[in-house]
């Protein structure tokens, strides 16, 4: 209670220590903007305990105190206003104002007097015109501004302010005694509002504001698009090229400097395409090998901006992120990525953007947040923004050479953190099993839109021997985990043959296990053969091989028999009569031939003109073969004794006769070069039909020895042929003397 009275006492002393308090903030203004003109005075009386006892009077004198005008308002407190109707000379050069404050309770008063120069307290009318325009294209960021000052040649102070959508703080300038200003550092192609107020130099009050707006000139964009080192996406190489998508941030509209028309894209300084002003990505194909510089420029009608560039490294130099998984939990996003476990990384870039409604692509600029090297991260809604479901997320890996892998975007399926995987369906055993193995197959769990999808990281295969009641004994259970990345089969190897196994499969997320599938049973297949089976197969194979060989042998024999390849002929070799044993009466230059005693066979001979002749049957007869020339052709003439009929056999026909008798279809070398007429060939065939019978003691006509005799007694010996060389025999006469006679000796064995 005592504290209350202390406060009350202080309050009382504060308001009652003076009967009349001093006036503060006593100011007057001549307002030339009002109609009619006004002269206003304002003051602050201070705080009184009983303000109703305070009485205020004020008077105005425009002629240095000779005359005065009371305040026109009947009851005043802290303001009084005179107009030109109250005081016609309100625009006089000076004015005196006297303020009288009286405390009626204490019967005390105070007088406060002030004198004002009209020029200092006048508030002029605003400028009646303002003009503003861009200076030139070369100075597109500058503008020239002019305006009207106080009439009557009054020195004027002007306050110039420029505002645009790019200014959070107005651009203000104070101009003394001048009525023009050039303002620079303006944004091209921007609408500015110019506000100007004026007052006399040294004056207390500015006029009301006059304003106008203008647009600065247009020029090429002054800023490049923004590109990040990780701002690209790359597919695998195919046929030496790879598909790449590059991303950029649009040029801030402040730096468009005119309506933006397009973004041009360059690869190694060569233009490859363009995109609209609202696009933020471009797809292109670049070679897999080597590094390539991709740059982007924004262009308007006046030109293009500087380039923004990123380096697309060779596909061999980057880290291959295999998969990025996004799991949502309330207002948080959990990102997990795979494929960097064994890589030397320095950081990762987390990327996100708003998705297009009709596709799994960015419709707006990508945002990149660099983080320390890890394989997972949690992003909060405050970092991403509202409506997490509308965003697409990705990860880029930075290796120890500061080379980015580019963004690998998340799976198209959106998962829920800590969701339980569903049961695996369609578990079965496949046929054609490997040895001592079971092949398990199951249907993959697919993403279901509109549900709480659990990310399936692995499948777990559970198996055991001799299951009972579709369950496994917990003491004898084996498990194996396999990746869920496209794998829906697995082979259980090294199992016991002919033992029944039970198999179940379940799905595993990053944090939860799904239920086990229904058990299936099967026995491993063993394809090994027993020793008895192996021996039986070997013996059977040997018998089959023998039968096949015997069949082939019989076929070959039948073929040879049909072609007469095995037929044999006996060859009787005739004796040769030496030249010195020839009978007398035979021309000494020729060699005679002894004919056999049995002439009943009548061996046919072929004459020079192609007719057949036969020899005599007398034993004592001799026949001689003489080489003669008839009508330009050389022949061998067989001369016999008186008991025989001589036959003439053309020497050129002897090998042919031998060949025909030997049943060979080809001619001997001697006969190859001889001309053969059709009539002669027919006669030879007729003679061959009669040549099947050979008399006892005779052989078929066979050239044994040929000699060439000459008039001067010299001779050239030809080849001696054995019976096996019949086809090779020939009579070659070297006509040394010009006669060219040849003697053929045929003797009886």
XYZ file of C-alpha atoms in Angstrom:
749
model
C 0.000 0.000 0.000
C 2.835 2.395 0.830
C 4.233 1.926 -2.673
C 0.937 2.973 -4.133
C 0.980 6.243 -2.232
C 4.541 6.924 -3.297
C 3.592 6.549 -6.950
C 0.565 8.731 -6.425
C 2.666 11.403 -4.782
C 5.180 11.364 -7.621
C 2.362 11.628 -10.135
C 0.931 14.605 -8.250
C 4.235 16.378 -8.059
C 4.837 15.716 -11.762
C 1.652 17.429 -12.787
C 1.481 20.148 -10.124
C 4.998 21.315 -9.616
C 4.290 24.189 -12.067
C 1.088 26.123 -12.508
C 1.822 26.605 -16.220
C 4.191 24.316 -18.025
C 6.486 25.382 -20.859
C 5.182 24.958 -24.392
C 7.163 22.724 -26.734
C 7.202 22.098 -30.478
C 5.882 25.547 -31.268
C 5.912 25.712 -35.107
C 4.033 27.625 -37.788
C 3.696 27.061 -41.544
C 2.365 29.084 -44.437
C 0.658 26.513 -46.627
C 0.420 27.772 -50.187
C -1.011 24.467 -51.409
C -4.327 24.859 -49.586
C -7.225 26.799 -50.896
C -7.520 29.334 -49.492
C -3.997 29.876 -48.223
C -3.530 28.917 -44.607
C -1.209 29.949 -41.857
C -1.134 27.205 -39.219
C 0.550 27.105 -35.866
C 0.954 24.012 -33.671
C 2.382 23.531 -30.178
C 2.512 21.075 -27.314
C 1.124 22.259 -23.918
C 2.395 19.314 -21.936
C 0.465 17.208 -19.363
C -1.725 18.715 -16.688
C -3.517 17.092 -13.746
C -6.585 19.160 -14.541
C -6.260 20.204 -18.208
C -9.747 21.743 -18.160
C -8.352 24.635 -16.093
C -5.813 25.528 -18.803
C -6.796 28.465 -21.029
C -4.973 29.251 -24.296
C -4.992 32.440 -26.423
C -2.897 33.219 -29.531
C -2.570 36.252 -31.796
C -0.925 36.869 -35.199
C 0.784 40.079 -36.313
C 1.988 40.530 -39.912
C 3.272 44.098 -39.479
C 5.792 43.712 -36.692
C 3.269 43.963 -33.858
C 1.369 47.069 -34.932
C -1.798 45.098 -35.574
C -2.804 41.658 -34.508
C -5.459 39.103 -35.325
C -6.815 36.687 -32.744
C -7.215 33.030 -33.522
C -10.428 32.590 -35.493
C -11.304 29.371 -33.635
C -13.362 29.906 -30.511
C -11.913 27.108 -28.494
C -8.353 26.207 -29.099
C -6.025 23.750 -27.518
C -2.829 23.048 -29.456
C -3.508 24.440 -32.974
C -4.739 27.607 -34.674
C -5.352 28.307 -38.363
C -5.607 31.644 -40.132
C -6.555 32.032 -43.765
C -6.174 34.859 -46.202
C -9.739 35.800 -45.302
C -8.705 36.373 -41.708
C -5.548 38.246 -42.592
C -5.268 39.526 -46.172
C -1.527 40.123 -45.749
C -0.842 36.570 -44.835
C 2.042 36.457 -47.344
C 3.985 39.238 -45.626
C 7.724 38.740 -45.274
C 7.569 38.091 -41.530
C 5.056 37.171 -38.898
C 4.916 37.398 -35.138
C 2.893 34.890 -33.127
C 2.188 35.350 -29.390
C 0.854 32.400 -27.328
C -0.658 33.034 -23.834
C -1.297 30.020 -21.558
C -3.253 30.570 -18.248
C -3.943 28.159 -15.378
C -7.329 29.270 -14.118
C -7.037 27.204 -10.957
C -3.888 28.936 -9.823
C -4.547 32.263 -11.568
C -1.174 32.155 -13.268
C -0.119 32.486 -16.935
C 2.833 32.375 -19.353
C 3.425 34.062 -22.705
C 5.396 32.436 -25.552
C 6.425 34.647 -28.530
C 7.870 33.557 -31.909
C 8.792 35.418 -35.082
C 8.882 33.634 -38.447
C 10.279 34.595 -41.840
C 7.723 33.744 -44.449
C 10.238 32.197 -46.842
C 11.341 29.730 -44.179
C 7.890 28.630 -43.118
C 6.243 28.556 -46.515
C 5.149 25.244 -48.033
C 5.233 25.750 -51.783
C 2.998 24.123 -54.367
C 4.403 20.954 -55.969
C 6.210 21.145 -59.332
C 3.734 21.677 -62.125
C 5.651 19.437 -64.579
C 8.203 16.594 -64.549
C 9.984 15.036 -67.530
C 12.080 11.800 -67.437
C 13.602 9.610 -70.177
C 16.503 7.223 -70.815
C 19.650 8.957 -71.813
C 20.750 6.709 -74.741
C 21.277 3.074 -75.711
C 24.914 3.416 -74.751
C 23.812 4.608 -71.301
C 20.692 2.450 -71.030
C 20.976 2.359 -67.250
C 20.731 6.138 -66.954
C 17.804 8.593 -67.121
C 17.557 12.399 -67.401
C 14.942 14.113 -65.195
C 13.780 17.757 -65.287
C 11.048 19.584 -63.260
C 9.596 22.995 -62.334
C 10.798 24.911 -59.250
C 9.142 27.555 -57.027
C 7.818 30.422 -59.144
C 9.284 33.893 -58.824
C 12.912 32.879 -59.029
C 12.992 31.542 -55.494
C 16.003 29.381 -54.874
C 14.612 25.894 -54.523
C 15.706 22.726 -52.875
C 14.287 19.639 -54.589
C 13.936 16.101 -53.289
C 13.931 13.524 -56.165
C 12.965 9.894 -55.479
C 12.824 6.957 -57.920
C 10.964 3.717 -57.253
C 10.644 0.457 -59.229
C 9.787 -3.169 -58.598
C 13.480 -3.857 -58.025
C 13.905 -1.205 -55.296
C 13.213 -2.064 -51.692
C 14.697 1.307 -50.697
C 13.867 4.368 -52.829
C 16.633 6.005 -54.807
C 16.700 9.533 -53.300
C 18.563 12.615 -54.466
C 18.628 16.226 -53.064
C 19.109 18.953 -55.678
C 19.816 22.569 -54.657
C 19.028 25.494 -56.954
C 18.815 23.236 -59.971
C 15.881 21.720 -61.806
C 17.488 18.753 -63.615
C 19.187 15.494 -62.677
C 20.793 12.495 -64.443
C 20.326 9.254 -62.558
C 22.382 6.127 -63.421
C 22.544 2.510 -62.271
C 18.954 2.001 -63.289
C 17.666 -1.359 -64.512
C 16.986 -1.411 -68.266
C 13.492 -2.156 -69.520
C 12.040 -1.231 -66.111
C 9.196 1.094 -65.236
C 10.248 3.767 -62.714
C 8.114 6.229 -60.740
C 9.713 9.631 -60.135
C 8.505 11.661 -57.130
C 9.660 15.271 -56.636
C 8.940 17.744 -53.856
C 10.371 21.216 -53.493
C 10.940 23.921 -50.877
C 12.774 27.213 -50.715
C 16.446 26.913 -49.943
C 16.690 26.920 -46.140
C 12.972 26.373 -45.844
C 11.358 24.104 -43.306
C 8.590 22.506 -45.377
C 8.595 20.617 -48.640
C 5.754 20.836 -51.005
C 3.464 17.963 -51.660
C 4.894 15.357 -54.018
C 4.461 15.446 -57.784
C 5.152 12.211 -59.685
C 5.358 10.580 -63.090
C 6.536 7.209 -64.456
C 8.804 6.250 -67.333
C 10.499 3.090 -68.722
C 14.206 2.725 -69.229
C 15.526 1.587 -72.600
C 16.021 -2.083 -73.617
C 19.327 -3.871 -74.121
C 20.762 -7.401 -74.146
C 20.430 -9.418 -70.914
C 23.143 -8.378 -68.506
C 23.356 -11.598 -66.500
C 23.941 -15.228 -67.506
C 21.743 -18.138 -66.435
C 23.016 -19.999 -63.389
C 24.357 -23.533 -63.812
C 25.711 -25.950 -61.208
C 28.469 -28.515 -61.790
C 25.952 -31.245 -60.878
C 23.227 -29.717 -63.025
C 22.998 -32.486 -65.589
C 21.610 -35.997 -66.014
C 23.308 -38.632 -68.185
C 22.196 -42.022 -69.470
C 24.441 -44.977 -70.355
C 26.448 -44.963 -73.582
C 24.914 -46.462 -76.730
C 26.621 -46.573 -80.136
C 29.320 -44.170 -78.991
C 26.904 -41.463 -77.775
C 24.961 -40.801 -74.606
C 21.777 -38.910 -73.857
C 22.349 -35.910 -71.570
C 19.896 -33.441 -70.003
C 21.348 -30.142 -68.754
C 19.573 -27.881 -66.234
C 19.917 -24.170 -65.523
C 18.326 -21.480 -63.395
C 16.509 -18.829 -65.397
C 17.952 -15.340 -65.633
C 16.482 -13.087 -62.973
C 13.866 -10.911 -64.614
C 15.672 -7.854 -63.269
C 18.459 -8.619 -65.756
C 16.316 -9.539 -68.769
C 16.666 -5.937 -69.992
C 13.735 -6.585 -72.260
C 11.291 -9.428 -72.994
C 13.306 -12.673 -73.013
C 12.759 -14.709 -76.170
C 14.742 -17.935 -75.710
C 17.685 -19.782 -74.195
C 20.332 -20.933 -76.657
C 22.373 -24.068 -75.878
C 25.944 -24.651 -77.112
C 28.196 -27.723 -77.032
C 31.890 -26.868 -77.359
C 30.888 -23.384 -78.673
C 28.644 -24.833 -81.396
C 24.943 -24.002 -81.103
C 22.824 -27.167 -80.869
C 19.355 -25.810 -80.099
C 17.152 -23.370 -78.232
C 14.376 -23.467 -75.622
C 11.594 -21.084 -74.661
C 12.043 -18.367 -72.012
C 10.241 -20.429 -69.363
C 12.203 -23.647 -69.942
C 14.984 -24.774 -67.615
C 16.404 -27.887 -69.310
C 17.594 -29.178 -72.657
C 18.152 -32.730 -73.965
C 21.078 -33.442 -76.255
C 23.364 -36.230 -77.451
C 27.133 -36.000 -76.932
C 30.005 -38.461 -77.517
C 30.800 -40.805 -74.649
C 34.518 -40.217 -74.842
C 36.190 -36.986 -73.826
C 35.051 -33.951 -71.884
C 32.533 -31.543 -73.394
C 31.607 -27.982 -72.440
C 27.885 -27.192 -72.456
C 26.887 -23.539 -72.173
C 23.601 -21.601 -72.136
C 22.785 -17.976 -73.051
C 19.531 -16.063 -72.606
C 18.526 -13.861 -75.544
C 16.080 -11.021 -76.170
C 15.509 -8.871 -79.234
C 18.574 -6.739 -78.515
C 21.055 -9.604 -78.042
C 22.188 -12.448 -75.768
C 23.522 -12.646 -72.251
C 26.971 -13.891 -71.223
C 27.430 -17.675 -71.198
C 26.916 -19.986 -68.273
C 28.843 -23.252 -68.652
C 29.293 -26.660 -67.084
C 31.716 -29.451 -67.945
C 30.269 -32.837 -68.895
C 33.080 -35.294 -68.056
C 33.886 -38.506 -69.891
C 31.648 -41.349 -68.790
C 34.754 -43.170 -67.546
C 35.522 -40.436 -64.999
C 32.294 -40.377 -63.023
C 30.768 -42.423 -60.233
C 27.837 -44.576 -61.302
C 25.017 -44.162 -58.800
C 22.803 -47.186 -59.199
C 19.595 -46.078 -57.509
C 18.057 -43.285 -55.412
C 15.117 -44.129 -53.158
C 12.781 -41.504 -51.683
C 10.733 -42.414 -48.595
C 8.352 -39.890 -47.078
C 7.539 -39.647 -43.392
C 5.205 -36.780 -42.542
C 6.988 -33.509 -43.277
C 10.344 -35.258 -43.798
C 11.928 -36.794 -46.866
C 14.380 -39.685 -46.430
C 16.749 -40.183 -49.360
C 18.906 -43.321 -49.696
C 21.263 -44.037 -52.575
C 23.341 -47.031 -53.680
C 26.525 -47.552 -55.674
C 28.956 -45.271 -53.816
C 30.060 -47.660 -51.081
C 33.456 -48.381 -52.657
C 34.044 -44.990 -54.280
C 36.391 -42.216 -53.110
C 33.923 -39.339 -52.723
C 34.323 -35.901 -51.187
C 30.682 -34.779 -51.133
C 27.209 -35.323 -52.558
C 24.799 -32.813 -54.076
C 21.118 -33.197 -53.192
C 18.820 -31.908 -55.937
C 15.084 -31.319 -56.057
C 12.579 -29.613 -58.336
C 8.842 -29.391 -58.908
C 7.504 -32.141 -61.164
C 5.446 -31.725 -64.294
C 1.877 -32.963 -63.770
C 2.048 -35.245 -66.832
C 5.539 -36.672 -66.428
C 8.356 -37.566 -64.088
C 10.387 -34.482 -65.111
C 11.282 -31.078 -63.721
C 8.942 -28.242 -64.669
C 10.881 -25.635 -62.734
C 14.437 -24.860 -61.761
C 16.395 -27.414 -59.789
C 17.738 -26.577 -56.334
C 21.025 -28.081 -55.154
C 22.225 -28.530 -51.595
C 25.767 -29.816 -51.005
C 26.177 -32.331 -48.186
C 28.945 -34.441 -46.731
C 29.696 -37.853 -48.165
C 27.135 -40.399 -46.968
C 24.555 -42.782 -48.404
C 21.409 -41.201 -46.923
C 20.009 -37.844 -45.816
C 16.844 -36.441 -44.255
C 15.349 -33.234 -45.714
C 12.797 -31.171 -43.817
C 9.842 -29.337 -45.234
C 11.320 -26.004 -44.176
C 14.224 -26.627 -46.576
C 12.181 -27.987 -49.452
C 8.975 -26.021 -49.256
C 5.303 -26.935 -48.952
C 3.614 -29.699 -50.928
C 6.377 -32.310 -50.732
C 4.332 -34.612 -52.966
C 4.923 -32.234 -55.880
C 8.709 -32.477 -55.708
C 11.202 -34.755 -57.440
C 14.479 -35.631 -55.687
C 17.908 -36.744 -56.900
C 21.543 -37.177 -55.860
C 24.892 -36.421 -57.538
C 28.238 -37.799 -56.310
C 31.422 -35.672 -56.249
C 34.643 -37.693 -56.529
C 38.072 -36.771 -55.178
C 38.888 -34.895 -58.398
C 35.840 -32.673 -57.853
C 34.050 -34.223 -60.840
C 30.296 -34.593 -60.500
C 28.437 -37.684 -61.662
C 25.387 -35.632 -62.577
C 21.985 -36.070 -60.964
C 20.509 -39.544 -60.624
C 16.795 -39.027 -60.024
C 14.727 -41.095 -57.618
C 12.649 -44.139 -58.511
C 9.328 -43.172 -60.015
C 7.583 -44.992 -57.196
C 7.143 -42.897 -54.046
C 7.590 -44.938 -50.873
C 6.479 -44.547 -47.282
C 9.067 -44.823 -44.531
C 8.661 -47.849 -42.216
C 5.850 -49.385 -44.286
C 5.628 -53.197 -43.975
C 6.229 -55.067 -47.280
C 3.357 -57.253 -48.531
C 3.584 -61.036 -48.872
C 5.447 -62.468 -51.867
C 3.144 -64.213 -54.348
C 3.486 -66.964 -56.987
C 6.460 -68.778 -55.456
C 7.301 -71.876 -57.522
C 10.035 -74.345 -58.506
C 11.268 -74.221 -62.100
C 11.924 -77.375 -64.229
C 15.294 -78.421 -65.733
C 17.126 -78.044 -62.471
C 20.924 -78.104 -62.153
C 22.582 -80.933 -60.294
C 21.744 -81.065 -56.564
C 19.911 -77.756 -56.774
C 16.505 -76.148 -56.577
C 15.577 -73.085 -58.652
C 13.125 -70.778 -56.889
C 10.963 -68.288 -58.783
C 8.565 -65.642 -57.459
C 6.556 -62.650 -58.666
C 8.151 -59.252 -57.887
C 6.308 -56.775 -55.686
C 5.378 -53.818 -57.873
C 4.693 -50.198 -57.030
C 0.998 -49.531 -56.537
C -0.039 -45.937 -57.061
C -2.179 -44.430 -54.353
C -1.104 -46.838 -51.596
C 1.525 -46.926 -48.891
C 4.302 -48.561 -50.890
C 7.205 -50.108 -49.028
C 10.547 -49.996 -50.794
C 11.656 -53.610 -51.427
C 15.396 -53.726 -50.930
C 15.916 -57.521 -50.778
C 14.146 -60.865 -50.943
C 14.910 -63.414 -48.254
C 14.765 -67.130 -49.159
C 14.122 -69.479 -46.227
C 14.597 -73.234 -46.718
C 15.013 -76.383 -44.663
C 15.109 -80.200 -44.999
C 12.175 -82.517 -44.307
C 9.603 -79.860 -43.423
C 6.611 -80.847 -41.357
C 3.163 -79.301 -41.514
C 4.360 -76.624 -43.993
C 6.800 -75.229 -41.457
C 10.525 -75.502 -40.818
C 12.158 -76.603 -37.610
C 13.696 -73.435 -36.225
C 16.868 -75.333 -35.356
C 17.577 -76.309 -38.978
C 16.668 -73.319 -41.129
C 18.874 -71.689 -43.739
C 18.384 -68.183 -45.109
C 19.858 -66.275 -48.012
C 19.181 -62.655 -48.997
C 19.229 -61.596 -52.635
C 18.956 -58.135 -54.158
C 15.516 -57.061 -55.290
C 16.864 -55.137 -58.290
C 15.196 -57.089 -61.072
C 15.939 -60.514 -59.552
C 13.006 -62.927 -59.255
C 14.871 -66.269 -59.381
C 17.498 -67.899 -57.271
C 19.265 -71.304 -57.364
C 19.854 -73.133 -54.110
C 22.970 -75.208 -54.771
C 24.823 -78.064 -53.084
C 21.697 -79.625 -51.626
C 21.342 -83.264 -50.664
C 19.922 -85.285 -53.547
C 16.571 -86.980 -53.194
C 15.835 -85.133 -49.924
C 12.671 -83.087 -49.725
C 13.164 -79.386 -49.014
C 10.673 -76.735 -47.980
C 11.152 -73.196 -49.374
C 9.563 -69.842 -48.465
C 10.249 -66.269 -49.647
C 9.614 -62.889 -48.016
C 10.347 -59.265 -48.910
C 12.600 -56.927 -46.897
C 12.486 -53.115 -46.903
C 15.223 -50.907 -45.480
C 13.649 -51.160 -42.021
C 10.890 -53.812 -42.039
C 10.372 -57.512 -42.877
C 7.362 -58.748 -44.795
C 5.424 -61.967 -44.030
C 6.663 -65.334 -45.294
C 5.093 -66.806 -48.391
C 3.302 -70.135 -48.431
C 5.805 -73.016 -48.317
C 6.540 -75.054 -51.434
C 8.430 -78.381 -51.421
C 10.733 -80.114 -53.878
C 13.604 -82.562 -54.244
C 16.976 -81.687 -55.797
C 17.689 -83.395 -59.117
C 20.868 -85.528 -59.407
C 21.917 -86.371 -62.959
C 24.939 -88.587 -62.038
C 24.946 -92.185 -63.505
C 25.917 -95.359 -61.662
C 28.936 -97.475 -62.705
C 26.673 -100.227 -64.120
C 24.866 -97.647 -66.262
C 28.128 -96.231 -67.522
C 29.498 -99.746 -68.450
C 26.275 -100.604 -70.274
C 26.407 -97.403 -72.286
C 30.061 -98.030 -73.271
C 29.428 -101.646 -74.388
C 26.358 -100.660 -76.345
C 28.312 -97.900 -78.065
C 31.042 -100.382 -79.134
C 28.492 -102.761 -80.706
C 26.825 -99.936 -82.536
C 30.203 -98.785 -83.864
C 31.015 -102.319 -85.146
C 27.680 -102.634 -86.957
C 28.116 -99.250 -88.553
C 31.663 -100.146 -89.776
C 30.479 -103.490 -91.227
C 27.645 -101.799 -93.078
C 29.996 -99.241 -94.570
C 32.380 -102.027 -95.736
C 29.572 -103.886 -97.511
C 28.393 -100.758 -99.265
C 31.913 -99.994 -100.520
C 32.331 -103.555 -101.902
C 29.048 -103.396 -103.777
C 29.957 -100.064 -105.312
C 33.379 -101.304 -106.467
C 31.804 -104.439 -107.950
C 29.210 -102.426 -109.824
C 31.956 -100.207 -111.281
C 34.195 -103.266 -112.182
C 36.966 -101.810 -110.120
C 38.130 -105.241 -108.881
C 38.262 -107.048 -112.315
C 41.753 -108.483 -113.189
C 43.291 -109.504 -116.584
C 46.273 -111.817 -117.266
C 48.965 -110.320 -119.423
C 51.135 -112.610 -121.591
C 54.424 -111.098 -122.561
C 55.572 -111.939 -126.149
C 59.213 -112.750 -126.839
C 61.325 -110.321 -128.775
C 63.303 -111.650 -131.812
C 66.734 -110.073 -131.998
C 67.608 -108.252 -135.116
C 70.448 -110.561 -135.891
C 68.080 -113.564 -136.004
C 65.887 -112.279 -138.803
C 65.597 -114.734 -141.787
C 67.341 -114.059 -145.004
C 65.454 -112.280 -147.682
C 64.066 -109.706 -145.315
C 65.172 -106.222 -146.087
C 68.118 -105.737 -143.750
C 67.022 -102.316 -142.511
C 63.846 -103.677 -141.013
C 63.232 -106.012 -138.138
C 60.947 -109.011 -138.711
C 58.283 -110.356 -136.404
C 57.738 -114.110 -135.919
C 54.047 -114.965 -136.018
C 52.677 -117.733 -133.819
C 52.089 -121.189 -135.284
C 48.429 -121.226 -134.268
C 46.817 -118.766 -136.654
C 43.324 -119.936 -136.181
C 42.420 -116.937 -134.063
C 43.015 -114.543 -136.927
C 43.891 -111.508 -134.892
C 42.380 -108.455 -136.584
C 44.647 -105.619 -137.621
C 43.791 -102.062 -138.594
C 45.231 -100.887 -141.899
C 46.301 -97.426 -142.896
C 43.025 -96.643 -144.539
C 41.027 -97.918 -141.535
C 40.055 -101.390 -142.860
C 40.482 -104.588 -140.850
C 42.987 -107.197 -142.014
C 43.781 -110.656 -140.590
C 46.984 -112.590 -140.481
C 47.696 -116.103 -141.863
C 47.529 -119.268 -139.738
C 50.796 -120.764 -140.972
C 53.276 -121.488 -138.167
C 56.351 -120.903 -140.257
C 55.260 -117.543 -141.526
C 56.916 -114.333 -140.491
C 55.420 -110.959 -140.669
C 57.441 -107.821 -140.795
C 56.275 -104.410 -139.898
C 57.664 -101.745 -142.176
C 57.335 -98.045 -141.685
C 56.230 -96.471 -144.955
C 54.840 -93.114 -145.985
C 51.645 -92.894 -147.949
C 50.056 -89.651 -148.949
C 52.100 -87.752 -146.395
C 51.208 -90.080 -143.473
C 53.585 -92.516 -141.798
C 52.460 -96.179 -141.374
C 53.893 -99.445 -140.190
C 53.470 -102.240 -142.815
C 53.354 -105.874 -141.767
C 54.900 -108.126 -144.441
C 54.358 -111.865 -144.069
C 55.904 -114.894 -145.817
C 54.309 -116.612 -148.766
C 52.071 -118.739 -146.527
C 50.411 -115.795 -144.939
C 48.290 -112.930 -145.950
C 50.010 -109.715 -145.016
C 48.136 -107.090 -143.017
C 49.015 -103.492 -142.699
C 48.581 -101.901 -139.258
C 48.939 -98.174 -138.913
C 51.536 -97.469 -136.275
C 49.457 -94.650 -134.920
C 46.577 -97.089 -134.310
C 48.500 -99.682 -132.334
C 48.260 -97.910 -128.954
C 44.604 -97.210 -129.649
C 43.965 -100.848 -130.313
C 45.786 -101.758 -127.098
C 43.770 -99.227 -125.119
C 40.505 -100.510 -126.472
C 41.423 -104.123 -125.783
C 42.360 -103.220 -122.244
C 38.842 -101.729 -121.719
C 40.127 -98.279 -120.821
C 38.169 -95.340 -122.028
C 41.106 -92.999 -122.427
C 43.630 -92.919 -125.196
C 47.331 -93.666 -124.788
C 49.703 -90.735 -124.918
C 50.690 -91.746 -128.458
C 47.203 -91.399 -129.779
C 46.234 -88.179 -128.043
C 47.674 -85.934 -130.731
C 46.366 -87.974 -133.718
C 43.272 -86.903 -135.580
C 40.342 -89.308 -135.515
C 37.604 -89.383 -138.126
C 34.055 -90.505 -137.326
C 34.250 -93.449 -139.785
C 37.423 -94.707 -138.272
C 35.955 -94.574 -134.787
C 32.961 -96.634 -135.888
C 35.198 -99.248 -137.516
C 37.319 -99.481 -134.380
C 34.207 -100.157 -132.320
C 33.230 -102.939 -134.719
C 36.720 -104.465 -134.497
C 36.602 -104.308 -130.717
C 33.492 -106.451 -130.704
C 35.453 -109.228 -132.446
C 38.514 -108.876 -130.267
C 37.161 -110.659 -127.230
C 38.729 -114.025 -128.321
C 42.542 -114.267 -128.152
C 44.290 -117.349 -129.666
C 46.319 -119.619 -127.476
C 49.850 -118.372 -127.120
C 49.024 -114.754 -128.068
C 48.600 -111.675 -126.081
C 46.608 -108.618 -126.988
C 48.468 -106.334 -129.315
C 51.052 -104.730 -127.034
C 53.872 -102.436 -127.976
C 56.968 -103.954 -126.381
C 59.794 -102.141 -128.062
C 60.008 -99.554 -130.741
C 63.035 -98.607 -132.722
C 63.624 -96.102 -135.430
C 65.967 -97.201 -138.253
C 67.650 -94.987 -140.703
C 69.297 -95.499 -144.101
C 72.696 -94.818 -142.758
C 72.270 -97.599 -140.179
C 71.967 -95.374 -137.178
C 68.952 -95.577 -134.921
C 67.332 -93.964 -131.897
C 66.099 -96.341 -129.226
C 62.726 -95.541 -127.666
C 61.428 -96.530 -124.240
C 61.129 -100.185 -123.238
C 57.874 -100.787 -121.490
C 56.823 -103.475 -119.105
C 53.327 -104.895 -119.393
C 52.168 -102.629 -116.562
C 53.106 -99.532 -118.543
C 50.974 -100.219 -121.585
C 49.174 -96.879 -121.441
C 52.531 -95.082 -121.314
C 54.025 -96.807 -124.437
C 54.510 -94.882 -127.639
C 56.500 -95.004 -130.850
C 58.649 -91.951 -131.279
C 60.648 -91.685 -134.507
C 63.292 -89.056 -134.827
C 63.711 -88.619 -138.594
C 67.458 -88.256 -138.699
C 67.843 -89.439 -142.320
C 64.564 -88.250 -143.650
C 62.937 -91.651 -144.176
C 61.502 -92.024 -140.661
C 60.924 -95.831 -140.847
C 59.836 -97.649 -137.678
C 59.927 -101.415 -136.978
C 57.558 -103.053 -134.454
C 58.655 -106.488 -133.238
C 56.006 -108.813 -131.824
C 57.136 -112.279 -130.837
C 55.533 -115.466 -129.612
C 55.961 -116.281 -125.982
